[in-house]
mmCIF file of N, CA and C in Angstrom:
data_model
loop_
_atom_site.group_PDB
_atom_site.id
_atom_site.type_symbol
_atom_site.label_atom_id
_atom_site.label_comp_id
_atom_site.label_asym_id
_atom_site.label_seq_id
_atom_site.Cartn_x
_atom_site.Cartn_y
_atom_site.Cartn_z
ATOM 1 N N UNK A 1 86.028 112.285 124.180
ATOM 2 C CA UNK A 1 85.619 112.182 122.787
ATOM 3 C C UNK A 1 84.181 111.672 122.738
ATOM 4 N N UNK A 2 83.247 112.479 121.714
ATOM 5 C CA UNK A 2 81.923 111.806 121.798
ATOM 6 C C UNK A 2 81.450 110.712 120.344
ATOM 7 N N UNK A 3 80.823 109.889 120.710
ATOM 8 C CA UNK A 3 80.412 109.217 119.813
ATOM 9 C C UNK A 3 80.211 109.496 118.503
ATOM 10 N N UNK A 4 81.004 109.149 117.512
ATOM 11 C CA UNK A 4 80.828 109.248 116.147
ATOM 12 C C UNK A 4 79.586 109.134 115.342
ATOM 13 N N UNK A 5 79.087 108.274 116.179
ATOM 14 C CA UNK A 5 77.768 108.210 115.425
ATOM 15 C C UNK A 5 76.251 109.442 116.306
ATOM 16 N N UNK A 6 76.027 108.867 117.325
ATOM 17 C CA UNK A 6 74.963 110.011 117.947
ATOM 18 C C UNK A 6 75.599 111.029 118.368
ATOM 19 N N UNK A 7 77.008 111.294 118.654
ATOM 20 C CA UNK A 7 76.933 113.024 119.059
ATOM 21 C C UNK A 7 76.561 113.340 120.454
ATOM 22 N N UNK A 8 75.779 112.094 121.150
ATOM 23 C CA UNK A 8 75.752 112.488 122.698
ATOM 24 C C UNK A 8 76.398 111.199 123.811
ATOM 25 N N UNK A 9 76.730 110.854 123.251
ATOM 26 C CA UNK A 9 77.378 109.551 124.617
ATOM 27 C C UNK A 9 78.928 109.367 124.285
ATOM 28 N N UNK A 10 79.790 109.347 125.595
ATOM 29 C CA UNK A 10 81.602 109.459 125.165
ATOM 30 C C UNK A 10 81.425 108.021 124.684
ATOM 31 N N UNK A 11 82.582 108.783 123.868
ATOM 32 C CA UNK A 11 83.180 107.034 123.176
ATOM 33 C C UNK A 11 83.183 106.411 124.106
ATOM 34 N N UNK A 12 83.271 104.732 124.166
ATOM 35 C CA UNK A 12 84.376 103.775 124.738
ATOM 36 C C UNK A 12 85.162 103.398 124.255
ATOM 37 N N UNK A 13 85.071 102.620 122.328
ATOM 38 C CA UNK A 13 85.350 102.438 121.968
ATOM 39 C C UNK A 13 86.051 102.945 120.581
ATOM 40 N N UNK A 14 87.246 103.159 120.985
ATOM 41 C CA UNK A 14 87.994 104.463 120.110
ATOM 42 C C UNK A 14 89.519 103.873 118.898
ATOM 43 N N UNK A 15 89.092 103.829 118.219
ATOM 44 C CA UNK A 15 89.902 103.195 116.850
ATOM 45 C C UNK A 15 90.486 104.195 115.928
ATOM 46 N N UNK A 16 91.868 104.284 116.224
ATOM 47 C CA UNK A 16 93.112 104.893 115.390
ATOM 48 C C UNK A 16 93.293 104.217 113.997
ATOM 49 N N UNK A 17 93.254 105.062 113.239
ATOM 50 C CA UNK A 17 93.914 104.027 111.531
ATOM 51 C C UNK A 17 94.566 105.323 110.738
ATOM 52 N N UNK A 18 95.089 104.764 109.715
ATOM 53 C CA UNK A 18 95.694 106.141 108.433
ATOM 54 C C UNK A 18 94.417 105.970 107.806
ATOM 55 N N UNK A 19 94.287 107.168 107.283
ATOM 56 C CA UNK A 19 93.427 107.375 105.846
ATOM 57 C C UNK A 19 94.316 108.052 105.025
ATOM 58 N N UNK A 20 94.487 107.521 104.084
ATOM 59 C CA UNK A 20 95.573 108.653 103.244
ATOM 60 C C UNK A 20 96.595 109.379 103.675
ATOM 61 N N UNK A 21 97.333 108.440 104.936
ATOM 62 C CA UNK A 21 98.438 109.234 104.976
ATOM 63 C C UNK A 21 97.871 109.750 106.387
ATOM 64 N N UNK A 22 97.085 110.462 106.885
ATOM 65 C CA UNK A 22 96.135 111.359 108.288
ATOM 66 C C UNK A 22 95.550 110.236 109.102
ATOM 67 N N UNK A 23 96.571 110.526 110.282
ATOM 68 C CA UNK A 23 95.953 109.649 111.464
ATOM 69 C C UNK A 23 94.327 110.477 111.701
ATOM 70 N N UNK A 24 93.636 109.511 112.208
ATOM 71 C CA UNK A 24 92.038 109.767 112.414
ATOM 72 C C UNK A 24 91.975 108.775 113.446
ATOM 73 N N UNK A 25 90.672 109.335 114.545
ATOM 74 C CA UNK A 25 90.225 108.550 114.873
ATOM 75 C C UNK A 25 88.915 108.813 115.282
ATOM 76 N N UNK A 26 88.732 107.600 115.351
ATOM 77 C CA UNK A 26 86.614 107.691 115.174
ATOM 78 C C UNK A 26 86.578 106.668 116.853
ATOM 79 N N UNK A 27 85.544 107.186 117.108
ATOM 80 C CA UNK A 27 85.121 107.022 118.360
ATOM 81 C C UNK A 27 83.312 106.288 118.724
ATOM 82 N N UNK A 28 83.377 104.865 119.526
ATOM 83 C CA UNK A 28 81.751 104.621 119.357
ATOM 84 C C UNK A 28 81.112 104.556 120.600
ATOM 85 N N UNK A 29 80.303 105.013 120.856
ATOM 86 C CA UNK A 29 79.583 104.529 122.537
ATOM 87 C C UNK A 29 79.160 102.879 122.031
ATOM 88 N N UNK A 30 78.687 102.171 123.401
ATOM 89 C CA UNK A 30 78.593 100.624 123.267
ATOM 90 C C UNK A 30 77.938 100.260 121.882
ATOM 91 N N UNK A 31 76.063 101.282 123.063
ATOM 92 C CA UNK A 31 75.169 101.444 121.885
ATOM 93 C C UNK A 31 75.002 101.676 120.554
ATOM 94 N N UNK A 32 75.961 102.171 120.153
ATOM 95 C CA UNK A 32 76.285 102.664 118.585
ATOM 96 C C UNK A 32 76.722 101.423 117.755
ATOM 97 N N UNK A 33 77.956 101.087 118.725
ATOM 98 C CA UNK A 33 78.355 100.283 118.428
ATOM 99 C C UNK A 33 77.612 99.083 117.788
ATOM 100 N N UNK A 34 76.712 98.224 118.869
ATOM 101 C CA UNK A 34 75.976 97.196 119.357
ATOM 102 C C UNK A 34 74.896 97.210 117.849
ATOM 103 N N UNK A 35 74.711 98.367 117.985
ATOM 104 C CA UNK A 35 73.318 98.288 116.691
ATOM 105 C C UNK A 35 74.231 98.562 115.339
ATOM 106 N N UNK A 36 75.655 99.240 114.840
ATOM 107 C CA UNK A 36 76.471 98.515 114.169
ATOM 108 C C UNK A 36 76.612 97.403 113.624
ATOM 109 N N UNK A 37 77.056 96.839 114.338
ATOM 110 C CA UNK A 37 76.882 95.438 114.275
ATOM 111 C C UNK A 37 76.019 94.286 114.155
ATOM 112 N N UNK A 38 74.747 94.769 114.479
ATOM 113 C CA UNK A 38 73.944 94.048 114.190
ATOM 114 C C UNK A 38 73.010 94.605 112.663
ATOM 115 N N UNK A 39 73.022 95.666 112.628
ATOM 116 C CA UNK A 39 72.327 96.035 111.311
ATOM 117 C C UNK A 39 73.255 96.599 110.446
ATOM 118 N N UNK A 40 74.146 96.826 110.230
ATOM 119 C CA UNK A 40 75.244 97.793 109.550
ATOM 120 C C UNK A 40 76.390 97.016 108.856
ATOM 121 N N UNK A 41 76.676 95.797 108.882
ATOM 122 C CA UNK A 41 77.530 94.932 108.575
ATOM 123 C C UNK A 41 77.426 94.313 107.465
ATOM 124 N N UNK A 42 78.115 94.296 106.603
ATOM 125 C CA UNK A 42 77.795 93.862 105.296
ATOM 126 C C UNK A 42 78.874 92.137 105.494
ATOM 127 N N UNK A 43 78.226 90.875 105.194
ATOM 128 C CA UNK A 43 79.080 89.866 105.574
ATOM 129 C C UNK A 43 80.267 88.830 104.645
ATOM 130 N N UNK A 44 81.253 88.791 105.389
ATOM 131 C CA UNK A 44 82.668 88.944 104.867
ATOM 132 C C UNK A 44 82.555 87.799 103.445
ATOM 133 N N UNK A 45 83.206 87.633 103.114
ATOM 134 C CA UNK A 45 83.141 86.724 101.863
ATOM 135 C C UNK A 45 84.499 85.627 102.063
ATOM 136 N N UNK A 46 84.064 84.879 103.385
ATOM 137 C CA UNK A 46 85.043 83.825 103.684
ATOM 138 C C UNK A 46 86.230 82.901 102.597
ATOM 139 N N UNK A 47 85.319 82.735 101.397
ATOM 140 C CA UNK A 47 86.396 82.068 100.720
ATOM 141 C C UNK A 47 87.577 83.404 100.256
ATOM 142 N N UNK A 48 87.274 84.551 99.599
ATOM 143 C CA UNK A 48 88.343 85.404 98.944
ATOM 144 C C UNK A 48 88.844 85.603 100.540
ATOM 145 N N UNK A 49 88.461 86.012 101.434
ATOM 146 C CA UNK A 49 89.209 86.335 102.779
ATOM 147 C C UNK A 49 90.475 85.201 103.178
ATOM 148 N N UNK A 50 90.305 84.641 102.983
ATOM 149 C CA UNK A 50 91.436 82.979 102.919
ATOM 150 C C UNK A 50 92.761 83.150 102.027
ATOM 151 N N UNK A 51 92.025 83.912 100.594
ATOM 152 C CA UNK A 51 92.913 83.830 99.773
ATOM 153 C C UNK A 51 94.260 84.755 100.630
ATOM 154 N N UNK A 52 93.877 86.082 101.025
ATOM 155 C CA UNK A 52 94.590 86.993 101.827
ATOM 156 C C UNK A 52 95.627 86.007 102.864
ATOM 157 N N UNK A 53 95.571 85.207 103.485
ATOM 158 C CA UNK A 53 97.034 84.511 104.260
ATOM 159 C C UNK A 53 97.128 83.492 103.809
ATOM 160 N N UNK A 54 97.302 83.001 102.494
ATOM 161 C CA UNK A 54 97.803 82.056 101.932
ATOM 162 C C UNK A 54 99.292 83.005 101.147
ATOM 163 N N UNK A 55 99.920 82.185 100.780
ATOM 164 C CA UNK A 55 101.395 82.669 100.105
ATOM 165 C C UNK A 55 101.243 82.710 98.749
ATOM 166 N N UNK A 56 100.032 82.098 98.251
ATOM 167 C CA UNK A 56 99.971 82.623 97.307
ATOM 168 C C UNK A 56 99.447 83.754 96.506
ATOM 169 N N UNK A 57 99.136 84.532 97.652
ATOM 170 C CA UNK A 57 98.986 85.939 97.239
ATOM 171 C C UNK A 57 100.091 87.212 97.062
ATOM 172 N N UNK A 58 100.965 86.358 98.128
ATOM 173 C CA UNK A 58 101.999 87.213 98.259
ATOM 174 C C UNK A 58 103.260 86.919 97.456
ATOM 175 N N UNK A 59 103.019 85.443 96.491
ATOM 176 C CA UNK A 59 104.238 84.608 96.059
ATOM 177 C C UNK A 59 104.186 85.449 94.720
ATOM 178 N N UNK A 60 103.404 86.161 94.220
ATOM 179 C CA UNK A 60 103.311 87.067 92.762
ATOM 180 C C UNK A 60 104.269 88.054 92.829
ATOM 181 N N UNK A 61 105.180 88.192 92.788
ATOM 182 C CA UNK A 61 106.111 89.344 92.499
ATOM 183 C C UNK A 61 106.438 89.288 91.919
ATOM 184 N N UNK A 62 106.827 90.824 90.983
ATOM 185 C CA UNK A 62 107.660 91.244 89.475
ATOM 186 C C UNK A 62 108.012 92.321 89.747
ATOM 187 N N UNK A 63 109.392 92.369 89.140
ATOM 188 C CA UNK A 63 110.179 93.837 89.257
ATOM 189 C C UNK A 63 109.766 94.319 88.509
ATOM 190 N N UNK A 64 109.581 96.237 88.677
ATOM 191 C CA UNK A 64 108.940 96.909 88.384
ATOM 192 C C UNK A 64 109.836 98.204 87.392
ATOM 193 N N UNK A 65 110.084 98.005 86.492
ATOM 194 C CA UNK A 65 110.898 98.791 85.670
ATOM 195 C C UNK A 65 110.401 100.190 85.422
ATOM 196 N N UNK A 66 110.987 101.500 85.944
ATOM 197 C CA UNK A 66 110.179 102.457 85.682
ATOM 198 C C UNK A 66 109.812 103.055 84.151
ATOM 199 N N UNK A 67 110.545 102.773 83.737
ATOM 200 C CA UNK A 67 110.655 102.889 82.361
ATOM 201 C C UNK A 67 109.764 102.606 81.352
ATOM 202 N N UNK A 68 108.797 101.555 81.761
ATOM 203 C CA UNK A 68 108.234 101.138 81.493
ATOM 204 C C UNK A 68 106.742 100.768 81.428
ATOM 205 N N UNK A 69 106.465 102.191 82.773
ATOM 206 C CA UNK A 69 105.180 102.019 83.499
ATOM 207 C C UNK A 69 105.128 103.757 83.652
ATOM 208 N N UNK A 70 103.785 104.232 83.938
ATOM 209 C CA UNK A 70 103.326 105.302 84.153
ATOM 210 C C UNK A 70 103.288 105.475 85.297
ATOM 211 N N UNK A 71 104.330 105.851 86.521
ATOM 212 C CA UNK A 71 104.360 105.948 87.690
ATOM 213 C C UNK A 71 103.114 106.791 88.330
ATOM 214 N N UNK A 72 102.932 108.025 87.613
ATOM 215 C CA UNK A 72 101.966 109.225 88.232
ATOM 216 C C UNK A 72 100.636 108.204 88.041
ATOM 217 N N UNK A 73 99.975 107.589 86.752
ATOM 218 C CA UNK A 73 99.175 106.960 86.932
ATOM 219 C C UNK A 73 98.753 105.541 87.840
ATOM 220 N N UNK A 74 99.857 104.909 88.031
ATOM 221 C CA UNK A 74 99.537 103.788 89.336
ATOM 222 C C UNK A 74 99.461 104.429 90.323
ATOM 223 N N UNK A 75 99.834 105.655 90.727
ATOM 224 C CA UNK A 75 99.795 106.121 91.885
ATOM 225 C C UNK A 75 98.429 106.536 92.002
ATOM 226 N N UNK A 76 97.482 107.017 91.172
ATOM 227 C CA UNK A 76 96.605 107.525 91.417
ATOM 228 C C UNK A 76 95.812 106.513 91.198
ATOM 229 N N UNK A 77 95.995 105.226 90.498
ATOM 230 C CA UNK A 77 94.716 104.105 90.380
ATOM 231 C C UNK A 77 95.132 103.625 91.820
ATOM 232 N N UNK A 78 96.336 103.610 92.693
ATOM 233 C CA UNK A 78 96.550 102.657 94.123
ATOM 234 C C UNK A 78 95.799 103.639 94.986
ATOM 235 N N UNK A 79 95.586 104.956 94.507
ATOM 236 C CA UNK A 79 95.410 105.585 95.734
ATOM 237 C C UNK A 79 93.555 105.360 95.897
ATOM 238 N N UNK A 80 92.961 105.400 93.966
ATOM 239 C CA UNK A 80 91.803 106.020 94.164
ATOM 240 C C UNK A 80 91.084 104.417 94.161
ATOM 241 N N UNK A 81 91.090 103.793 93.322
ATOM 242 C CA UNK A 81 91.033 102.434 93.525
ATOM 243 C C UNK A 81 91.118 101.375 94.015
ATOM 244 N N UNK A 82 91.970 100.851 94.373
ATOM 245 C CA UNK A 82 92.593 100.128 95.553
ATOM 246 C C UNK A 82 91.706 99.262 96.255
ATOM 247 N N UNK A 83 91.548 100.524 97.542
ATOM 248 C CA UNK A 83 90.549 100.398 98.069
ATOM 249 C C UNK A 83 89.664 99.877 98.416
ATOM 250 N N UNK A 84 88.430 100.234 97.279
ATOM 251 C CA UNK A 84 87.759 99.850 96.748
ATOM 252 C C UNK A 84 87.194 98.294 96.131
ATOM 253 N N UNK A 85 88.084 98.298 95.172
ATOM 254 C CA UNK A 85 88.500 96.756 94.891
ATOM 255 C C UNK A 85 88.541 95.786 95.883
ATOM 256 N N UNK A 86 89.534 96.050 96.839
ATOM 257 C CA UNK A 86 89.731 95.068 97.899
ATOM 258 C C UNK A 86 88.394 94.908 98.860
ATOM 259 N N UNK A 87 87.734 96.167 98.990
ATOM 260 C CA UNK A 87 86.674 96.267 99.765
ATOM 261 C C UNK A 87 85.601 94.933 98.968
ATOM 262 N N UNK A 88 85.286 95.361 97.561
ATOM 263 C CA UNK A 88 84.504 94.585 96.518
ATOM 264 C C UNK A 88 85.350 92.965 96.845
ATOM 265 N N UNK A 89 86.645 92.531 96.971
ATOM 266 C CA UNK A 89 86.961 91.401 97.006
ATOM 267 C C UNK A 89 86.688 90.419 98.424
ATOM 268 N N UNK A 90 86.291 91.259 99.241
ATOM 269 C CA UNK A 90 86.278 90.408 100.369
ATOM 270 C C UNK A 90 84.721 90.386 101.576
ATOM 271 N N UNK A 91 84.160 91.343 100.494
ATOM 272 C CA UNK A 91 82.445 92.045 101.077
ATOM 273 C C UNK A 91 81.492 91.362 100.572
ATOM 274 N N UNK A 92 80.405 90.695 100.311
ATOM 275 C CA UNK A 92 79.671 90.365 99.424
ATOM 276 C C UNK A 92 78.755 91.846 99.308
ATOM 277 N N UNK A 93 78.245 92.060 97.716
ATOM 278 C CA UNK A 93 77.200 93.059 97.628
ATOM 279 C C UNK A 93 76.439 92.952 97.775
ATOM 280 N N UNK A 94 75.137 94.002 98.342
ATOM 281 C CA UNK A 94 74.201 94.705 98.716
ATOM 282 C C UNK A 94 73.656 95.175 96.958
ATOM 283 N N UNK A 95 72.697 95.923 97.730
ATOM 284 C CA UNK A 95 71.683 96.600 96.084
ATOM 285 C C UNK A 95 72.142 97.830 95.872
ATOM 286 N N UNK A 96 73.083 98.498 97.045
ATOM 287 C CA UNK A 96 73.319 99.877 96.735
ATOM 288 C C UNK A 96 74.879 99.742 95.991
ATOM 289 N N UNK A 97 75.766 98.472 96.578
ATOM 290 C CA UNK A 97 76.954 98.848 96.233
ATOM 291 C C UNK A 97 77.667 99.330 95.115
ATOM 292 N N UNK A 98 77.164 99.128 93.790
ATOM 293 C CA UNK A 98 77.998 99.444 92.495
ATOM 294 C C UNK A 98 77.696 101.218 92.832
ATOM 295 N N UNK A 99 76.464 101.544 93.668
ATOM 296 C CA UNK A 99 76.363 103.367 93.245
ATOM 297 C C UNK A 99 77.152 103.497 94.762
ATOM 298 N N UNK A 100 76.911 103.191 96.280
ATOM 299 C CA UNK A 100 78.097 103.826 96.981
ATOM 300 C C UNK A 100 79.797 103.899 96.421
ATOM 301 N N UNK A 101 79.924 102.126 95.822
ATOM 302 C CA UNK A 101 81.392 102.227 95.102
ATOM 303 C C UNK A 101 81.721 103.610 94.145
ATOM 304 N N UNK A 102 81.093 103.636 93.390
ATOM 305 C CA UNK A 102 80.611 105.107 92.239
ATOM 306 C C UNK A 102 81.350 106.394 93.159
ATOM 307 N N UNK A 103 80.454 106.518 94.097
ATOM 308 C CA UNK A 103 80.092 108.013 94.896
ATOM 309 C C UNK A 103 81.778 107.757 95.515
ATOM 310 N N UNK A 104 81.996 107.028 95.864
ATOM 311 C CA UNK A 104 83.146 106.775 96.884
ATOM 312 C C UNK A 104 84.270 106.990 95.842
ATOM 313 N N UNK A 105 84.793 106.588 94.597
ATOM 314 C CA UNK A 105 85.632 106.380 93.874
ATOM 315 C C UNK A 105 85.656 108.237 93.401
ATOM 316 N N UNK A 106 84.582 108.769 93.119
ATOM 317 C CA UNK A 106 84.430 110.175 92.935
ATOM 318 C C UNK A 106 84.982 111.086 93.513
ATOM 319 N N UNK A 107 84.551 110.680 95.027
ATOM 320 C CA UNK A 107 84.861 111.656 95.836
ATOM 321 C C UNK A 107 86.648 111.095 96.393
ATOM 322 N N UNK A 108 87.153 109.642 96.432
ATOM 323 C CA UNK A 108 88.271 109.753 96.124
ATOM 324 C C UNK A 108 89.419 110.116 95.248
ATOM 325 N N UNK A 109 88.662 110.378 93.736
ATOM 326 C CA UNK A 109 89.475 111.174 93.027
ATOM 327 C C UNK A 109 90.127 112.165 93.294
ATOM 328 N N UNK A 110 88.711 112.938 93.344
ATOM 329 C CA UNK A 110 88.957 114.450 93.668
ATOM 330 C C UNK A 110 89.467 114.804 94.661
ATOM 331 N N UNK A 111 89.538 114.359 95.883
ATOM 332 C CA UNK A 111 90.624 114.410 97.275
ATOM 333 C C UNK A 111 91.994 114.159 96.448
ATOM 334 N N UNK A 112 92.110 113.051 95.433
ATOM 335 C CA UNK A 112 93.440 113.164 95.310
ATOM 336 C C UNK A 112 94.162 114.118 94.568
ATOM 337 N N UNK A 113 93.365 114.148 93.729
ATOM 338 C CA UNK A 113 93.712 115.376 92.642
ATOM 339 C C UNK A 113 93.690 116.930 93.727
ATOM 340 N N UNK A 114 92.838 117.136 94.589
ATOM 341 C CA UNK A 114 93.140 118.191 95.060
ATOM 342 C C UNK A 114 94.858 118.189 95.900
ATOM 343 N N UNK A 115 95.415 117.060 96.430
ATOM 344 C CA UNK A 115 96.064 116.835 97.065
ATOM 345 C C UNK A 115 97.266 117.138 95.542
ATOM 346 N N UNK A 116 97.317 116.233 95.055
ATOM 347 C CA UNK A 116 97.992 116.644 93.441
ATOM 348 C C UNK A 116 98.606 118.165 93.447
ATOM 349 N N UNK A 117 97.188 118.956 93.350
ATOM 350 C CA UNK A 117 97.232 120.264 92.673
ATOM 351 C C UNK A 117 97.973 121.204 93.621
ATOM 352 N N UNK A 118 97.832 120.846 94.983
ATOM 353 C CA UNK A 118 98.724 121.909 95.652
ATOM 354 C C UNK A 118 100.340 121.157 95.912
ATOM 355 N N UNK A 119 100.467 119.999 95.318
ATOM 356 C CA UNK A 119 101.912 119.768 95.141
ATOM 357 C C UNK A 119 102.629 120.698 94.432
ATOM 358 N N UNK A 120 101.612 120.471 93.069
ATOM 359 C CA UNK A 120 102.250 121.103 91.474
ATOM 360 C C UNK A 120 102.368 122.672 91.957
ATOM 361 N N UNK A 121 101.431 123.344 92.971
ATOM 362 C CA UNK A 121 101.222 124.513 93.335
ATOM 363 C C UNK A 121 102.946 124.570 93.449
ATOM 364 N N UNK A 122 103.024 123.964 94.893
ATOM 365 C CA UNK A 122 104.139 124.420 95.490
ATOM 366 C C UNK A 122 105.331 124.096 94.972
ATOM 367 N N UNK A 123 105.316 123.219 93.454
ATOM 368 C CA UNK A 123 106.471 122.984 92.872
ATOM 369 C C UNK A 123 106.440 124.180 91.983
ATOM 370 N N UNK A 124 105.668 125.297 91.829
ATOM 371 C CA UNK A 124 105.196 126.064 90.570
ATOM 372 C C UNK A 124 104.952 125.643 88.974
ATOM 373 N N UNK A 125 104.602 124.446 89.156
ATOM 374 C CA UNK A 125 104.851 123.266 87.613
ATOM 375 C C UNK A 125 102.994 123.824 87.192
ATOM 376 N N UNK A 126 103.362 124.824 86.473
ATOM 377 C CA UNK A 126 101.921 125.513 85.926
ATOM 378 C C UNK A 126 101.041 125.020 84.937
ATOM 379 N N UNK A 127 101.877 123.891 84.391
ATOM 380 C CA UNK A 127 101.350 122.779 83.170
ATOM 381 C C UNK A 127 100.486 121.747 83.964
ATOM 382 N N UNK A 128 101.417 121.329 84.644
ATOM 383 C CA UNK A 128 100.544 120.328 86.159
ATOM 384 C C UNK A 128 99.113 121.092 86.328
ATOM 385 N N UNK A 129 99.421 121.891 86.633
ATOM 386 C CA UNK A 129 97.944 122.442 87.501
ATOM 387 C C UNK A 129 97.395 122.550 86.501
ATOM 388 N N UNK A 130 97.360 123.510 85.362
ATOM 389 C CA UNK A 130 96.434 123.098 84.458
ATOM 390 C C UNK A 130 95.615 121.975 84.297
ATOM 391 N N UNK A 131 96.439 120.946 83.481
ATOM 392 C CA UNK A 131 96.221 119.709 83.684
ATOM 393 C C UNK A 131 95.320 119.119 84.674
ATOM 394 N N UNK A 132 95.739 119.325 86.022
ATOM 395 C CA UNK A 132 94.816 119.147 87.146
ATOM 396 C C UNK A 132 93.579 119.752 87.088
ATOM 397 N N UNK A 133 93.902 120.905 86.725
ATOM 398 C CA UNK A 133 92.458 121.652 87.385
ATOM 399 C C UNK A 133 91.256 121.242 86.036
ATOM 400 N N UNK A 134 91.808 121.198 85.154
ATOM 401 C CA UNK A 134 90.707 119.797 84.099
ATOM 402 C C UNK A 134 90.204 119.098 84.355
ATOM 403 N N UNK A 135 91.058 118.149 85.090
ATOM 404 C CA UNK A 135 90.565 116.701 85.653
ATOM 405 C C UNK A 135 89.726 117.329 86.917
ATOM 406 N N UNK A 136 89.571 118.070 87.898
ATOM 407 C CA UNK A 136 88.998 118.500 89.061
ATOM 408 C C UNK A 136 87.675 119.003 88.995
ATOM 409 N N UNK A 137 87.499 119.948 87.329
ATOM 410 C CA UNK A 137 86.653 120.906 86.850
ATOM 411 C C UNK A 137 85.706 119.354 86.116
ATOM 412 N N UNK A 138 86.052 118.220 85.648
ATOM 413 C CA UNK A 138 85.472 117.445 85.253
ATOM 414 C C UNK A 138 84.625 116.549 86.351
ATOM 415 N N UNK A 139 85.613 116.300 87.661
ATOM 416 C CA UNK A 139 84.691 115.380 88.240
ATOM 417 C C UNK A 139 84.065 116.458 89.110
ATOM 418 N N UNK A 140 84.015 117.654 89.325
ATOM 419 C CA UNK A 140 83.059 118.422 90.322
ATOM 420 C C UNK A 140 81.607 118.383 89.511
ATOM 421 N N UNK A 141 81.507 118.105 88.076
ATOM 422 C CA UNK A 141 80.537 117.881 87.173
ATOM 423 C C UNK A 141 79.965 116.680 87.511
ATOM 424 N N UNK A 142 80.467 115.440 88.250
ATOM 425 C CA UNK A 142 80.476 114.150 88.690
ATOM 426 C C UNK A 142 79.516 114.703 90.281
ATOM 427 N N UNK A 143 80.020 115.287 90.487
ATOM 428 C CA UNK A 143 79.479 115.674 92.320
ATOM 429 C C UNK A 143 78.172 116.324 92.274
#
């Protein structure tokens, strides 16, 4: 596997994760790495990072009545949002971040909604896709 970043030196260092569900993996030579890390790092935000293994993050639970909630829509604010947020909760910002967050939230829409549209495809739910292809035809106006 060659380096993710230059394209000419094998990985060494090779890191498996999900993205949406799709194992990936990205691959770094040292060098890539090394200057990563030293210029590329945006630095952690120690106090909200704390909050994460304390119990009281995890002590918030409420049952979730479907009845009562827009399932299709949390699904798509956990999927497209999320993220994001958490990224914003534990990163301190930079001068670019509110427009990479922007670009990133965009282009996660529309991955999801495309992902959406060939559900509804294969369910033949022709109202769905409609529907979809609105929302798709709106943020490609975004791109």
């Amino acid at each position: 596997m060659k380096c993710h970043l230059c394209q000419k030196n094998n990985a060494e260092i090779i890191q498996k994760f999900d993205y949406d569900g799709i194992e990936t993996k990205i691959g770094y030579c040292q060098s890539c790495l090394n200057e990563m890390a030293k210029f590329h790092t945006i630095p952690v935000n120690k106090n909200k990072l704390s909050l994460f293994s304390t119990n009281v993050f995890f002590k918030n639970k409420f049952p979730v009545k479907k009845d009562l909630i827009e399932i299709k829509n949390v699904k798509s604010r956990v999927i497209i949002e999320l993220p994001i947020s958490i990224k914003n909760l534990l990163f301190s910002d930079d001068d670019n971040s509110k427009l990479r967050n922007t670009q990133t939230l965009i282009k996660r829409g529309f991955e999801f909604w495309k992902n959406e549209y060939e559900i509804a495809k294969k369910e033949m739910n022709e109202e769905r896709m409609k529907l979809i292809e609105d929302i798709l035809n709106k943020i490609k106006k975004l791109l």
